[in-house]
Amino acid sequence: MTRKPLIGVPACTRMMGEHPFHVVGDKYVRAVSDGAGGMPLLIPALGTALDMDEVAGRLDGLLVTGSPSNVEPHRYGGSPSEPGTLHDPERDDTTLPLIRAALEMGVPLLGICRGFQELNVALGGTLHQRVHEVPGYANHREDKAAPLAVQYGPSHRVRLTPGGVLEGLAGGAAAVTVNSLHGQGVDRLADGLIVEAMAEDGLVEAVRVAGAPAFALAVQWHPEWRFWENPLSAAILRAFGSAAADRARRRLS
């Protein structure tokens, strides 16, 4: 008996008019269903109302998405945010413990953009809140006035770690060009994370979890965007989906 792997996708919270909603971008849902070959399960941002061990234990994979919001700085001992910074405390209350539970249970994990940052924070790392204001770093933000195809288009190169997971998925390439739509970035890398890719300005752009029993990778860019047009993006999602499918088969046996 076979079934599609059940892949959890944590939601963000948004106000629509006067009502709060739990939302996940369509591109992430499609990346799971069409790119990873999984059955997407949207996880509401209910924080401590959820038993994270129970949630993680029911999943075959966990994809932690990007979002316009920033991780609250008190989660990693950072200074208060600039006025007007968008936060989503309900999402933080959900994703940070869920990431830890998933890793402890060997659930395959893929983090994208905010999800990359959340992985670092969940394991004890810290973030730059405004990378473009840190001396030596480039501006990694998108032009929000540009069309989406431009915002998500190729932006800068990253060097892939020799012998790493990404280098293998990229067919042995030493570097690739990625999109870039983020204001936050890794400051101190969490213990237990290994660099998989680095921008030319020295900013960490991808990591894997050291010693993880299953696929556990996170990238600062957006491989979910039109992944079928980008061989590396498609390969990342296939590898994640394959790991989730392996877990699903073991759980059925």
XYZ file of C-alpha atoms in Angstrom:
253
model
C 0.000 0.000 0.000
C 1.328 3.447 -0.886
C 0.060 6.933 -0.169
C 1.272 10.432 -0.704
C 3.384 11.693 2.191
C 1.560 14.067 4.529
C 3.563 17.302 4.584
C 2.728 19.966 7.142
C 2.825 23.637 6.135
C 2.516 26.045 9.098
C 0.246 29.027 8.521
C 0.739 32.719 9.145
C -1.933 34.874 10.776
C -3.440 37.807 8.879
C -6.229 40.262 9.497
C -8.668 40.409 6.593
C -10.999 43.238 7.352
C -11.940 42.825 11.003
C -11.388 39.080 11.097
C -8.203 37.066 11.775
C -7.319 34.305 9.300
C -4.745 31.515 9.123
C -3.144 31.676 5.677
C -0.541 29.891 3.537
C 0.606 31.132 0.141
C -0.561 29.095 -2.838
C 2.992 28.789 -4.167
C 4.028 26.821 -1.080
C 0.999 24.556 -1.240
C 1.733 23.870 -4.921
C 5.407 23.271 -4.166
C 4.363 20.511 -1.776
C 1.695 18.975 -4.006
C 3.365 19.354 -7.409
C 7.053 19.729 -6.569
C 7.450 17.334 -3.637
C 4.586 14.991 -4.559
C 3.036 15.317 -1.120
C -0.358 15.920 0.433
C -0.246 19.424 1.965
C -1.655 19.789 5.471
C -2.036 23.400 6.584
C -1.189 23.788 10.273
C -2.958 26.686 12.016
C -0.845 29.114 14.014
C -2.337 28.149 17.377
C 0.888 28.091 19.366
C 0.624 26.386 22.734
C -2.912 25.195 21.938
C -1.231 22.547 19.788
C 0.724 19.574 21.105
C 3.757 19.900 18.851
C 4.939 16.358 19.506
C 1.540 15.063 18.426
C 1.517 17.260 15.315
C 5.052 16.334 14.295
C 4.383 12.668 14.977
C 1.578 12.634 12.417
C 3.657 14.202 9.649
C 5.869 12.703 6.969
C 7.470 16.078 6.226
C 7.446 19.720 7.318
C 7.845 22.685 4.975
C 8.340 25.995 6.804
C 7.495 28.834 4.448
C 8.585 32.364 3.811
C 6.475 35.296 5.005
C 6.488 39.110 4.984
C 6.721 39.055 8.791
C 9.926 38.955 10.836
C 10.714 36.642 13.722
C 10.228 38.591 16.950
C 13.692 39.627 18.183
C 13.032 38.649 21.796
C 12.972 35.052 20.544
C 16.751 35.215 20.080
C 17.748 37.977 22.496
C 17.798 40.706 19.850
C 17.148 44.400 20.317
C 13.611 45.777 19.755
C 12.511 46.029 16.137
C 12.228 49.246 14.182
C 8.754 50.804 14.493
C 6.359 49.408 11.899
C 8.094 46.021 11.561
C 5.573 43.274 10.830
C 5.609 40.416 13.321
C 3.508 37.281 13.725
C 3.849 36.033 17.320
C 1.294 33.269 16.791
C 3.392 31.869 13.968
C 6.559 32.096 16.083
C 4.761 30.289 18.920
C 3.906 27.519 16.469
C 6.889 27.097 14.177
C 9.767 27.340 16.630
C 8.679 24.434 18.870
C 7.318 22.506 15.872
C 10.687 22.669 14.125
C 12.399 21.296 17.225
C 9.823 18.517 17.604
C 10.106 17.551 13.931
C 13.890 17.327 14.082
C 13.789 15.264 17.268
C 11.448 12.791 15.555
C 13.405 12.627 12.311
C 10.676 14.282 10.242
C 12.141 15.562 6.930
C 12.249 19.353 6.961
C 12.616 22.077 4.349
C 12.829 25.711 5.445
C 12.382 28.592 2.997
C 13.339 32.229 3.702
C 11.579 32.959 7.016
C 11.617 29.218 7.585
C 15.399 29.277 7.166
C 15.611 32.034 9.775
C 13.218 30.192 12.095
C 15.355 27.055 11.948
C 18.357 29.079 13.051
C 16.426 30.704 15.903
C 14.767 27.434 16.965
C 18.204 25.881 17.465
C 19.667 28.854 19.354
C 21.064 31.122 16.643
C 20.508 34.857 16.165
C 19.494 37.135 13.296
C 20.398 40.455 11.737
C 17.103 42.300 11.555
C 18.161 44.637 8.744
C 20.954 43.051 6.740
C 21.238 46.038 4.383
C 22.275 48.216 7.344
C 25.064 45.872 8.487
C 28.477 47.011 7.187
C 29.870 44.662 4.561
C 26.584 43.121 3.505
C 24.657 43.810 0.325
C 20.994 44.741 0.097
C 19.193 41.399 -0.195
C 15.693 42.880 -0.405
C 13.452 42.842 -3.443
C 12.126 45.912 -5.231
C 8.502 45.766 -4.096
C 7.470 48.147 -6.878
C 8.716 45.734 -9.550
C 6.560 43.007 -11.136
C 6.611 39.666 -9.319
C 8.642 38.059 -12.086
C 11.364 40.633 -11.428
C 11.108 40.419 -7.636
C 11.541 36.652 -7.778
C 14.006 36.700 -10.649
C 17.729 35.859 -10.422
C 19.473 38.258 -8.054
C 22.912 37.095 -6.887
C 25.212 34.112 -6.810
C 25.840 31.821 -3.886
C 28.827 29.529 -3.412
C 27.885 25.951 -2.629
C 29.787 24.047 0.041
C 31.949 21.335 -1.572
C 30.556 17.909 -0.795
C 27.322 19.368 0.556
C 23.738 18.359 -0.111
C 23.087 21.348 -2.356
C 26.207 20.773 -4.420
C 24.958 17.257 -5.080
C 21.487 18.477 -6.013
C 23.083 21.078 -8.292
C 24.997 18.426 -10.189
C 28.358 19.360 -8.692
C 28.156 23.079 -9.504
C 30.389 25.294 -7.389
C 27.946 28.224 -7.457
C 24.401 29.030 -8.539
C 22.321 32.179 -8.975
C 19.326 32.585 -6.679
C 16.553 35.080 -6.052
C 16.664 37.305 -2.976
C 13.694 38.774 -1.087
C 14.689 39.148 2.543
C 15.587 41.824 5.052
C 16.614 39.550 7.911
C 19.588 37.213 7.795
C 21.717 34.947 9.933
C 23.934 36.692 12.466
C 25.213 33.879 14.700
C 24.687 30.447 13.194
C 23.110 27.969 15.603
C 25.178 25.086 16.873
C 24.311 21.990 14.907
C 23.810 23.790 11.593
C 26.281 23.351 8.742
C 26.638 25.961 5.994
C 25.477 24.704 2.602
C 25.692 27.974 0.651
C 27.049 31.473 1.169
C 26.495 34.715 -0.707
C 29.469 36.586 -2.127
C 29.174 39.137 0.697
C 29.603 36.358 3.283
C 25.960 36.021 4.343
C 24.887 32.438 5.046
C 22.272 31.447 2.460
C 21.613 27.758 3.148
C 22.191 25.256 5.940
C 21.627 21.629 6.816
C 21.149 20.092 10.242
C 24.239 18.162 11.298
C 23.558 14.515 12.043
C 19.882 14.683 11.107
C 18.507 11.202 10.368
C 16.495 12.546 7.429
C 16.521 15.430 4.945
C 16.861 18.666 6.959
C 17.757 21.628 4.745
C 16.871 25.320 4.731
C 17.566 28.036 2.171
C 17.321 31.805 2.371
C 15.991 32.136 -1.169
C 12.669 31.015 -2.698
C 12.885 27.696 -4.587
C 9.078 27.384 -4.514
C 8.755 30.209 -7.071
C 8.102 28.611 -10.492
C 10.238 25.688 -9.381
C 9.552 23.793 -12.608
C 11.654 26.357 -14.472
C 14.704 26.005 -12.210
C 16.553 22.663 -12.098
C 17.990 23.211 -8.607
C 14.640 24.319 -7.161
C 12.948 21.276 -8.662
C 15.722 19.014 -7.334
C 15.398 20.438 -3.801
C 11.664 19.777 -3.731
C 12.068 16.279 -5.204
C 14.684 15.362 -2.605
C 12.485 16.667 0.196
C 9.479 14.809 -1.186
C 11.483 11.609 -1.569
C 12.559 11.785 2.086
C 8.947 12.382 3.145
C 7.798 9.447 1.012
C 10.426 7.224 2.662
C 9.064 8.177 6.079
C 5.502 7.504 4.930
C 6.473 4.013 3.734
C 8.200 3.221 7.033
C 5.155 4.375 8.979
C 2.930 2.051 6.959
C 5.167 -0.983 7.273
